[in-house]
Amino acid sequence: MIERSKNIVKAVSDYGKGLFNFIRRKVPNEADAEDILQEVWYQLSNIDDKDEILSLRGWLFKVARNKIIDKGRKKTEQLIDDLVKTEDEDDVDFADILLPDDDDPESVYLKELFWEELFEALDELPEKQKQVFIWNELEDKTLQQIADETGERLKTIISRKGYAVKYLRSRLQTLYNEFLDY
């Protein structure tokens, strides 16, 4: 147990800073980077035989990359749920379409079709609404950050985002109805 702890401390000392910098460049904020780094160290601490790892550095960066991807998937799932969330029973549950556990050809096709439709719908929005939606939902910028960067009033940015979400809900509801008939 003591030897195991020494190995982890050495790994943190040798690779911690570089690994954190790698993660930080890939995620929107420092808190997410710290969370992912903690998950990497936790996963390392649960390995019984570290001698089986041929390159500890390579393994750490691979685990970090996988954790970043996992976090991105969770974020995408939350954004999809936010996009269509209402109280109606018949409303869309795009997470079921986009994020099923299986990778059968039909599911893959439906995911690709959805993303195509989403980006097509985004292209139908006025440019400023589209940009606010992309910055906020896909690039994880706050509405205040967008207002500061563009020099626009926060209320204007909120309004643009609201119009974009309303349009996309309507547009994607149509797509969902087509899936039901599929």
PDB file of C-alpha atoms in Angstrom:
ATOM      1  CA  MET A   1       0.000   0.000   0.000  1.00  0.00           C
ATOM      2  CA  ILE A   2       2.832   2.407   0.830  1.00  0.00           C
ATOM      3  CA  GLU A   3       4.591   1.560  -2.447  1.00  0.00           C
ATOM      4  CA  ARG A   4       1.344   2.198  -4.325  1.00  0.00           C
ATOM      5  CA  SER A   5       0.990   5.641  -2.715  1.00  0.00           C
ATOM      6  CA  LYS A   6       4.609   6.500  -3.557  1.00  0.00           C
ATOM      7  CA  ASN A   7       3.992   5.594  -7.207  1.00  0.00           C
ATOM      8  CA  ILE A   8       0.943   7.836  -7.365  1.00  0.00           C
ATOM      9  CA  VAL A   9       2.758  10.728  -5.688  1.00  0.00           C
ATOM     10  CA  LYS A  10       5.631  10.300  -8.172  1.00  0.00           C
ATOM     11  CA  ALA A  11       3.166  10.253 -11.107  1.00  0.00           C
ATOM     12  CA  VAL A  12       1.485  13.422  -9.825  1.00  0.00           C
ATOM     13  CA  SER A  13       4.883  15.072  -9.407  1.00  0.00           C
ATOM     14  CA  ASP A  14       6.172  13.969 -12.817  1.00  0.00           C
ATOM     15  CA  TYR A  15       3.050  14.485 -14.938  1.00  0.00           C
ATOM     16  CA  GLY A  16       0.567  16.594 -12.956  1.00  0.00           C
ATOM     17  CA  LYS A  17       1.349  20.027 -14.383  1.00  0.00           C
ATOM     18  CA  GLY A  18       1.582  18.905 -18.008  1.00  0.00           C
ATOM     19  CA  LEU A  19      -1.543  16.794 -17.704  1.00  0.00           C
ATOM     20  CA  PHE A  20      -3.492  19.667 -16.152  1.00  0.00           C
ATOM     21  CA  ASN A  21      -2.365  22.040 -18.925  1.00  0.00           C
ATOM     22  CA  PHE A  22      -3.397  19.491 -21.559  1.00  0.00           C
ATOM     23  CA  ILE A  23      -6.852  19.110 -20.001  1.00  0.00           C
ATOM     24  CA  ARG A  24      -7.283  22.841 -19.430  1.00  0.00           C
ATOM     25  CA  ARG A  25      -6.767  23.581 -23.131  1.00  0.00           C
ATOM     26  CA  LYS A  26      -9.586  21.162 -23.999  1.00  0.00           C
ATOM     27  CA  VAL A  27     -12.292  22.207 -21.514  1.00  0.00           C
ATOM     28  CA  PRO A  28     -14.097  25.526 -21.015  1.00  0.00           C
ATOM     29  CA  ASN A  29     -12.983  26.309 -17.465  1.00  0.00           C
ATOM     30  CA  GLU A  30     -10.470  25.510 -14.749  1.00  0.00           C
ATOM     31  CA  ALA A  31     -13.020  23.785 -12.489  1.00  0.00           C
ATOM     32  CA  ASP A  32     -13.814  21.230 -15.213  1.00  0.00           C
ATOM     33  CA  ALA A  33     -10.093  20.672 -15.761  1.00  0.00           C
ATOM     34  CA  GLU A  34      -9.532  20.063 -12.049  1.00  0.00           C
ATOM     35  CA  ASP A  35     -12.479  17.627 -11.924  1.00  0.00           C
ATOM     36  CA  ILE A  36     -11.156  15.649 -14.864  1.00  0.00           C
ATOM     37  CA  LEU A  37      -7.642  15.591 -13.436  1.00  0.00           C
ATOM     38  CA  GLN A  38      -9.018  14.223 -10.154  1.00  0.00           C
ATOM     39  CA  GLU A  39     -10.851  11.491 -12.096  1.00  0.00           C
ATOM     40  CA  VAL A  40      -7.602  10.545 -13.856  1.00  0.00           C
ATOM     41  CA  TRP A  41      -5.728  10.273 -10.546  1.00  0.00           C
ATOM     42  CA  TYR A  42      -8.592   8.288  -9.052  1.00  0.00           C
ATOM     43  CA  GLN A  43      -8.545   5.855 -11.959  1.00  0.00           C
ATOM     44  CA  LEU A  44      -4.774   5.485 -11.597  1.00  0.00           C
ATOM     45  CA  SER A  45      -5.129   4.796  -7.880  1.00  0.00           C
ATOM     46  CA  ASN A  46      -7.523   1.929  -8.628  1.00  0.00           C
ATOM     47  CA  ILE A  47      -5.101   0.026 -10.855  1.00  0.00           C
ATOM     48  CA  ASP A  48      -3.678  -2.963  -9.069  1.00  0.00           C
ATOM     49  CA  ASP A  49      -0.657  -3.639 -11.268  1.00  0.00           C
ATOM     50  CA  LYS A  50       0.841  -0.438 -12.675  1.00  0.00           C
ATOM     51  CA  ASP A  51       3.710  -2.492 -14.135  1.00  0.00           C
ATOM     52  CA  GLU A  52       1.320  -3.631 -16.871  1.00  0.00           C
ATOM     53  CA  ILE A  53       1.154  -0.040 -18.146  1.00  0.00           C
ATOM     54  CA  LEU A  54       3.862   0.256 -20.781  1.00  0.00           C
ATOM     55  CA  SER A  55       3.955   4.059 -20.805  1.00  0.00           C
ATOM     56  CA  LEU A  56       2.497   5.767 -17.747  1.00  0.00           C
ATOM     57  CA  ARG A  57       2.596   9.170 -19.448  1.00  0.00           C
ATOM     58  CA  GLY A  58       0.744   7.831 -22.507  1.00  0.00           C
ATOM     59  CA  TRP A  59      -1.784   6.050 -20.324  1.00  0.00           C
ATOM     60  CA  LEU A  60      -2.476   9.195 -18.262  1.00  0.00           C
ATOM     61  CA  PHE A  61      -3.031  11.343 -21.343  1.00  0.00           C
ATOM     62  CA  LYS A  62      -5.249   8.699 -22.934  1.00  0.00           C
ATOM     63  CA  VAL A  63      -7.383   8.481 -19.790  1.00  0.00           C
ATOM     64  CA  ALA A  64      -7.561  12.283 -19.643  1.00  0.00           C
ATOM     65  CA  ARG A  65      -8.646  12.448 -23.291  1.00  0.00           C
ATOM     66  CA  ASN A  66     -11.359   9.850 -22.634  1.00  0.00           C
ATOM     67  CA  LYS A  67     -12.582  11.778 -19.569  1.00  0.00           C
ATOM     68  CA  ILE A  68     -12.744  14.984 -21.634  1.00  0.00           C
ATOM     69  CA  ILE A  69     -14.819  13.185 -24.272  1.00  0.00           C
ATOM     70  CA  ASP A  70     -17.115  11.747 -21.590  1.00  0.00           C
ATOM     71  CA  LYS A  71     -17.636  15.211 -20.117  1.00  0.00           C
ATOM     72  CA  GLY A  72     -18.434  16.544 -23.594  1.00  0.00           C
ATOM     73  CA  ARG A  73     -21.025  13.822 -24.086  1.00  0.00           C
ATOM     74  CA  LYS A  74     -22.660  14.635 -20.764  1.00  0.00           C
ATOM     75  CA  LYS A  75     -22.727  18.313 -21.699  1.00  0.00           C
ATOM     76  CA  THR A  76     -24.279  17.490 -25.081  1.00  0.00           C
ATOM     77  CA  GLU A  77     -26.943  15.395 -23.375  1.00  0.00           C
ATOM     78  CA  GLN A  78     -27.762  18.262 -21.001  1.00  0.00           C
ATOM     79  CA  LEU A  79     -27.934  20.763 -23.868  1.00  0.00           C
ATOM     80  CA  ILE A  80     -30.250  18.516 -25.858  1.00  0.00           C
ATOM     81  CA  ASP A  81     -32.524  18.104 -22.853  1.00  0.00           C
ATOM     82  CA  ASP A  82     -32.533  21.880 -22.278  1.00  0.00           C
ATOM     83  CA  LEU A  83     -33.398  22.493 -25.905  1.00  0.00           C
ATOM     84  CA  VAL A  84     -36.642  20.533 -25.779  1.00  0.00           C
ATOM     85  CA  LYS A  85     -37.677  20.601 -22.131  1.00  0.00           C
ATOM     86  CA  THR A  86     -41.376  21.303 -21.562  1.00  0.00           C
ATOM     87  CA  GLU A  87     -44.157  19.742 -19.552  1.00  0.00           C
ATOM     88  CA  ASP A  88     -46.004  18.073 -22.445  1.00  0.00           C
ATOM     89  CA  GLU A  89     -45.936  14.249 -22.470  1.00  0.00           C
ATOM     90  CA  ASP A  90     -45.644  14.097 -26.248  1.00  0.00           C
ATOM     91  CA  ASP A  91     -42.563  16.290 -26.363  1.00  0.00           C
ATOM     92  CA  VAL A  92     -39.307  15.262 -27.927  1.00  0.00           C
ATOM     93  CA  ASP A  93     -36.695  13.317 -26.024  1.00  0.00           C
ATOM     94  CA  PHE A  94     -33.761  13.826 -28.367  1.00  0.00           C
ATOM     95  CA  ALA A  95     -31.371  12.265 -25.876  1.00  0.00           C
ATOM     96  CA  ASP A  96     -33.007   8.905 -26.685  1.00  0.00           C
ATOM     97  CA  ILE A  97     -32.300   9.459 -30.363  1.00  0.00           C
ATOM     98  CA  LEU A  98     -28.823  10.945 -30.104  1.00  0.00           C
ATOM     99  CA  LEU A  99     -27.343   9.136 -27.174  1.00  0.00           C
ATOM    100  CA  PRO A 100     -28.537   5.551 -27.229  1.00  0.00           C
ATOM    101  CA  ASP A 101     -26.189   2.971 -25.793  1.00  0.00           C
ATOM    102  CA  ASP A 102     -26.230   0.878 -28.936  1.00  0.00           C
ATOM    103  CA  ASP A 103     -24.281   1.670 -32.082  1.00  0.00           C
ATOM    104  CA  ASP A 104     -26.409  -0.295 -34.505  1.00  0.00           C
ATOM    105  CA  PRO A 105     -26.567   1.117 -38.053  1.00  0.00           C
ATOM    106  CA  GLU A 106     -30.056   2.565 -37.562  1.00  0.00           C
ATOM    107  CA  SER A 107     -29.031   4.485 -34.423  1.00  0.00           C
ATOM    108  CA  VAL A 108     -25.892   5.778 -36.100  1.00  0.00           C
ATOM    109  CA  TYR A 109     -27.960   6.918 -39.082  1.00  0.00           C
ATOM    110  CA  LEU A 110     -30.491   8.685 -36.865  1.00  0.00           C
ATOM    111  CA  LYS A 111     -27.721  10.482 -34.956  1.00  0.00           C
ATOM    112  CA  GLU A 112     -26.114  11.657 -38.183  1.00  0.00           C
ATOM    113  CA  LEU A 113     -29.474  12.775 -39.555  1.00  0.00           C
ATOM    114  CA  PHE A 114     -30.258  14.705 -36.383  1.00  0.00           C
ATOM    115  CA  TRP A 115     -26.914  16.531 -36.362  1.00  0.00           C
ATOM    116  CA  GLU A 116     -27.361  17.402 -40.042  1.00  0.00           C
ATOM    117  CA  GLU A 117     -30.834  18.777 -39.317  1.00  0.00           C
ATOM    118  CA  LEU A 118     -29.619  20.689 -36.268  1.00  0.00           C
ATOM    119  CA  PHE A 119     -26.852  22.408 -38.219  1.00  0.00           C
ATOM    120  CA  GLU A 120     -29.218  23.037 -41.136  1.00  0.00           C
ATOM    121  CA  ALA A 121     -31.702  24.600 -38.699  1.00  0.00           C
ATOM    122  CA  LEU A 122     -28.923  26.708 -37.180  1.00  0.00           C
ATOM    123  CA  ASP A 123     -28.073  27.977 -40.668  1.00  0.00           C
ATOM    124  CA  GLU A 124     -31.703  29.101 -41.074  1.00  0.00           C
ATOM    125  CA  LEU A 125     -31.444  31.409 -38.063  1.00  0.00           C
ATOM    126  CA  PRO A 126     -30.468  35.055 -38.400  1.00  0.00           C
ATOM    127  CA  GLU A 127     -26.674  35.223 -38.063  1.00  0.00           C
ATOM    128  CA  LYS A 128     -26.634  36.959 -34.666  1.00  0.00           C
ATOM    129  CA  GLN A 129     -29.114  34.466 -33.132  1.00  0.00           C
ATOM    130  CA  LYS A 130     -27.139  31.559 -34.565  1.00  0.00           C
ATOM    131  CA  GLN A 131     -23.865  32.923 -33.216  1.00  0.00           C
ATOM    132  CA  VAL A 132     -25.243  33.513 -29.708  1.00  0.00           C
ATOM    133  CA  PHE A 133     -26.679  29.980 -29.624  1.00  0.00           C
ATOM    134  CA  ILE A 134     -23.401  28.409 -30.786  1.00  0.00           C
ATOM    135  CA  TRP A 135     -21.279  30.438 -28.391  1.00  0.00           C
ATOM    136  CA  ASN A 136     -23.535  29.694 -25.436  1.00  0.00           C
ATOM    137  CA  GLU A 137     -24.518  26.085 -26.046  1.00  0.00           C
ATOM    138  CA  LEU A 138     -21.657  24.605 -28.017  1.00  0.00           C
ATOM    139  CA  GLU A 139     -18.709  26.707 -26.856  1.00  0.00           C
ATOM    140  CA  ASP A 140     -19.978  27.034 -23.275  1.00  0.00           C
ATOM    141  CA  LYS A 141     -19.689  30.822 -23.017  1.00  0.00           C
ATOM    142  CA  THR A 142     -22.007  32.567 -20.604  1.00  0.00           C
ATOM    143  CA  LEU A 143     -24.487  35.069 -21.963  1.00  0.00           C
ATOM    144  CA  GLN A 144     -22.663  37.765 -19.986  1.00  0.00           C
ATOM    145  CA  GLN A 145     -19.360  36.824 -21.625  1.00  0.00           C
ATOM    146  CA  ILE A 146     -21.009  37.062 -25.045  1.00  0.00           C
ATOM    147  CA  ALA A 147     -22.454  40.472 -24.193  1.00  0.00           C
ATOM    148  CA  ASP A 148     -19.054  41.691 -22.999  1.00  0.00           C
ATOM    149  CA  GLU A 149     -17.241  40.352 -26.079  1.00  0.00           C
ATOM    150  CA  THR A 150     -19.749  41.749 -28.594  1.00  0.00           C
ATOM    151  CA  GLY A 151     -20.445  45.028 -26.813  1.00  0.00           C
ATOM    152  CA  GLU A 152     -24.181  44.255 -26.917  1.00  0.00           C
ATOM    153  CA  ARG A 153     -26.555  44.635 -23.988  1.00  0.00           C
ATOM    154  CA  LEU A 154     -27.153  41.446 -21.984  1.00  0.00           C
ATOM    155  CA  LYS A 155     -30.919  41.710 -22.599  1.00  0.00           C
ATOM    156  CA  THR A 156     -30.274  41.731 -26.346  1.00  0.00           C
ATOM    157  CA  ILE A 157     -28.130  38.591 -26.076  1.00  0.00           C
ATOM    158  CA  ILE A 158     -30.767  36.853 -23.918  1.00  0.00           C
ATOM    159  CA  SER A 159     -33.446  37.781 -26.430  1.00  0.00           C
ATOM    160  CA  ARG A 160     -31.419  36.412 -29.356  1.00  0.00           C
ATOM    161  CA  LYS A 161     -30.788  33.161 -27.506  1.00  0.00           C
ATOM    162  CA  GLY A 162     -34.491  32.875 -26.646  1.00  0.00           C
ATOM    163  CA  TYR A 163     -35.565  33.328 -30.267  1.00  0.00           C
ATOM    164  CA  ALA A 164     -32.990  30.763 -31.406  1.00  0.00           C
ATOM    165  CA  VAL A 165     -34.114  28.166 -28.859  1.00  0.00           C
ATOM    166  CA  LYS A 166     -37.783  28.723 -29.703  1.00  0.00           C
ATOM    167  CA  TYR A 167     -37.124  28.266 -33.411  1.00  0.00           C
ATOM    168  CA  LEU A 168     -34.930  25.190 -32.899  1.00  0.00           C
ATOM    169  CA  ARG A 169     -37.503  23.570 -30.619  1.00  0.00           C
ATOM    170  CA  SER A 170     -40.150  24.010 -33.288  1.00  0.00           C
ATOM    171  CA  ARG A 171     -37.870  22.874 -36.096  1.00  0.00           C
ATOM    172  CA  LEU A 172     -36.570  19.823 -34.256  1.00  0.00           C
ATOM    173  CA  GLN A 173     -40.061  18.850 -33.081  1.00  0.00           C
ATOM    174  CA  THR A 174     -40.939  18.371 -36.744  1.00  0.00           C
ATOM    175  CA  LEU A 175     -37.910  16.127 -37.177  1.00  0.00           C
ATOM    176  CA  TYR A 176     -38.879  14.133 -34.092  1.00  0.00           C
ATOM    177  CA  ASN A 177     -42.388  13.625 -35.477  1.00  0.00           C
ATOM    178  CA  GLU A 178     -40.810  12.265 -38.668  1.00  0.00           C
ATOM    179  CA  PHE A 179     -38.749   9.838 -36.539  1.00  0.00           C
ATOM    180  CA  LEU A 180     -41.935   8.577 -34.916  1.00  0.00           C
ATOM    181  CA  ASP A 181     -43.328   7.738 -38.367  1.00  0.00           C
ATOM    182  CA  TYR A 182     -40.004   6.141 -39.380  1.00  0.00           C
TER     183      TYR A 182
END
